[in-house]
PDB file of C-alpha atoms in Angstrom:
ATOM      1  CA  CYS A   1    -353.378-135.972  36.681  1.00  0.00           C
ATOM      2  CA  SER A   2    -353.418-138.385  33.625  1.00  0.00           C
ATOM      3  CA  ILE A   3    -357.180-137.839  33.235  1.00  0.00           C
ATOM      4  CA  ALA A   4    -357.838-135.740  30.170  1.00  0.00           C
ATOM      5  CA  SER A   5    -360.739-134.258  31.762  1.00  0.00           C
ATOM      6  CA  CYS A   6    -358.900-133.057  34.658  1.00  0.00           C
ATOM      7  CA  ASN A   7    -356.842-130.365  35.171  1.00  0.00           C
ATOM      8  CA  CYS A   8    -355.086-131.223  38.703  1.00  0.00           C
ATOM      9  CA  SER A   9    -351.536-130.399  38.832  1.00  0.00           C
ATOM     10  CA  SER A  10    -349.306-129.669  41.621  1.00  0.00           C
ATOM     11  CA  LEU A  11    -345.644-130.125  42.724  1.00  0.00           C
ATOM     12  CA  HIS A  12    -346.455-131.942  46.021  1.00  0.00           C
ATOM     13  CA  PHE A  13    -350.072-133.831  45.556  1.00  0.00           C
ATOM     14  CA  ASN A  14    -351.960-134.326  48.641  1.00  0.00           C
ATOM     15  CA  PHE A  15    -353.667-137.792  48.787  1.00  0.00           C
ATOM     16  CA  GLY A  16    -355.346-137.744  52.087  1.00  0.00           C
ATOM     17  CA  ALA A  17    -355.373-140.147  54.779  1.00  0.00           C
ATOM     18  CA  GLY A  18    -354.502-143.747  53.737  1.00  0.00           C
ATOM     19  CA  ASN A  19    -353.545-142.143  50.623  1.00  0.00           C
ATOM     20  CA  ARG A  20    -356.865-143.139  48.730  1.00  0.00           C
ATOM     21  CA  ARG A  21    -357.510-139.938  46.708  1.00  0.00           C
ATOM     22  CA  CYS A  22    -356.096-136.975  45.499  1.00  0.00           C
ATOM     23  CA  THR A  23    -357.509-133.636  47.728  1.00  0.00           C
ATOM     24  CA  LEU A  24    -357.995-131.873  44.594  1.00  0.00           C
ATOM     25  CA  CYS A  25    -359.013-133.825  41.875  1.00  0.00           C
ATOM     26  CA  LYS A  26    -360.521-136.935  44.046  1.00  0.00           C
ATOM     27  CA  HIS A  27    -358.599-139.405  41.443  1.00  0.00           C
ATOM     28  CA  PRO A  28    -356.262-142.309  42.717  1.00  0.00           C
ATOM     29  CA  PRO A  29    -352.740-141.882  42.940  1.00  0.00           C
ATOM     30  CA  MET A  30    -352.128-144.023  40.210  1.00  0.00           C
ATOM     31  CA  LYS A  31    -353.548-141.479  37.797  1.00  0.00           C
ATOM     32  CA  HIS A  32    -350.805-138.827  39.090  1.00  0.00           C
ATOM     33  CA  PHE A  33    -347.163-138.984  37.540  1.00  0.00           C
ATOM     34  CA  SER A  34    -343.856-136.827  37.748  1.00  0.00           C
ATOM     35  CA  HIS A  35    -343.453-135.119  34.831  1.00  0.00           C
ATOM     36  CA  PHE A  36    -339.599-134.794  35.226  1.00  0.00           C
ATOM     37  CA  ASN A  37    -339.509-138.494  36.266  1.00  0.00           C
ATOM     38  CA  LYS A  38    -341.992-138.994  33.072  1.00  0.00           C
ATOM     39  CA  HIS A  39    -340.011-137.426  30.503  1.00  0.00           C
ATOM     40  CA  VAL A  40    -336.062-137.245  31.976  1.00  0.00           C
ATOM     41  CA  ILE A  41    -335.358-139.872  34.500  1.00  0.00           C
ATOM     42  CA  ASN A  42    -337.245-142.974  33.156  1.00  0.00           C
ATOM     43  CA  PRO A  43    -335.959-142.692  29.836  1.00  0.00           C
ATOM     44  CA  ILE A  44    -332.310-142.435  30.666  1.00  0.00           C
ATOM     45  CA  LYS A  45    -333.068-145.379  33.082  1.00  0.00           C
ATOM     46  CA  ARG A  46    -334.197-147.523  30.192  1.00  0.00           C
ATOM     47  CA  PHE A  47    -332.585-146.383  27.205  1.00  0.00           C
ATOM     48  CA  GLY A  48    -328.924-144.943  28.256  1.00  0.00           C
ATOM     49  CA  TYR A  49    -327.363-142.867  25.745  1.00  0.00           C
ATOM     50  CA  ARG A  50    -329.756-143.881  23.100  1.00  0.00           C
ATOM     51  CA  GLY A  51    -332.706-142.951  21.279  1.00  0.00           C
ATOM     52  CA  SER A  52    -334.983-141.668  23.958  1.00  0.00           C
ATOM     53  CA  GLY A  53    -332.689-141.742  26.860  1.00  0.00           C
ATOM     54  CA  LYS A  54    -330.582-139.584  24.401  1.00  0.00           C
ATOM     55  CA  LEU A  55    -333.495-136.991  23.995  1.00  0.00           C
ATOM     56  CA  ALA A  56    -334.365-136.818  27.593  1.00  0.00           C
ATOM     57  CA  LEU A  57    -330.266-135.960  28.330  1.00  0.00           C
ATOM     58  CA  LYS A  58    -330.717-133.026  25.760  1.00  0.00           C
ATOM     59  CA  THR A  59    -333.681-131.968  27.537  1.00  0.00           C
ATOM     60  CA  LEU A  60    -332.288-132.070  30.842  1.00  0.00           C
ATOM     61  CA  ARG A  61    -329.419-130.142  29.778  1.00  0.00           C
ATOM     62  CA  ARG A  62    -331.469-127.427  28.107  1.00  0.00           C
ATOM     63  CA  ARG A  63    -334.508-126.901  30.411  1.00  0.00           C
ATOM     64  CA  VAL A  64    -332.732-127.919  33.920  1.00  0.00           C
ATOM     65  CA  LEU A  65    -328.798-127.870  33.947  1.00  0.00           C
ATOM     66  CA  SER A  66    -328.499-124.427  31.592  1.00  0.00           C
ATOM     67  CA  ARG A  67    -330.906-122.503  34.265  1.00  0.00           C
ATOM     68  CA  MET A  68    -328.526-123.366  37.030  1.00  0.00           C
ATOM     69  CA  LEU A  69    -325.030-123.405  35.981  1.00  0.00           C
ATOM     70  CA  LEU A  70    -323.436-120.524  36.437  1.00  0.00           C
ATOM     71  CA  ARG A  71    -320.502-120.340  33.626  1.00  0.00           C
ATOM     72  CA  ARG A  72    -317.063-118.440  34.706  1.00  0.00           C
ATOM     73  CA  THR A  73    -313.939-117.862  32.085  1.00  0.00           C
ATOM     74  CA  LYS A  74    -310.707-117.286  33.058  1.00  0.00           C
ATOM     75  CA  THR A  75    -310.520-113.951  32.056  1.00  0.00           C
ATOM     76  CA  GLU A  76    -313.214-113.299  34.524  1.00  0.00           C
ATOM     77  CA  ARG A  77    -311.740-115.164  37.362  1.00  0.00           C
ATOM     78  CA  GLN A  78    -307.894-114.348  36.489  1.00  0.00           C
ATOM     79  CA  ALA A  79    -307.329-112.372  40.019  1.00  0.00           C
ATOM     80  CA  ASP A  80    -308.943-115.040  41.966  1.00  0.00           C
ATOM     81  CA  LEU A  81    -306.966-118.200  40.426  1.00  0.00           C
ATOM     82  CA  SER A  82    -303.632-115.854  40.018  1.00  0.00           C
ATOM     83  CA  LEU A  83    -303.195-117.652  36.782  1.00  0.00           C
ATOM     84  CA  PRO A  84    -299.899-116.841  35.035  1.00  0.00           C
ATOM     85  CA  THR A  85    -299.981-114.671  31.974  1.00  0.00           C
ATOM     86  CA  LYS A  86    -299.801-115.921  28.639  1.00  0.00           C
ATOM     87  CA  ALA A  87    -296.331-116.272  27.082  1.00  0.00           C
TER      88      ALA A  87
END
């Protein structure tokens, strides 16, 4: 929630019947935001590879992708790849 005195946070906000109010804090839906969209996706869309967009891309790489990507080297996978030996 973007209201300073509210500590409402959730991965999936539920706004009840008619999407009128948050079931956790009773604030309207417009006061809630997606942290990922606000700090990563929107700056990349607005600024591309410059300024805030560049910072957002670095954030995406460091905080998200680095935790999900599995890096393998040629020496680790040499048996699977059947690479010829170096001369």
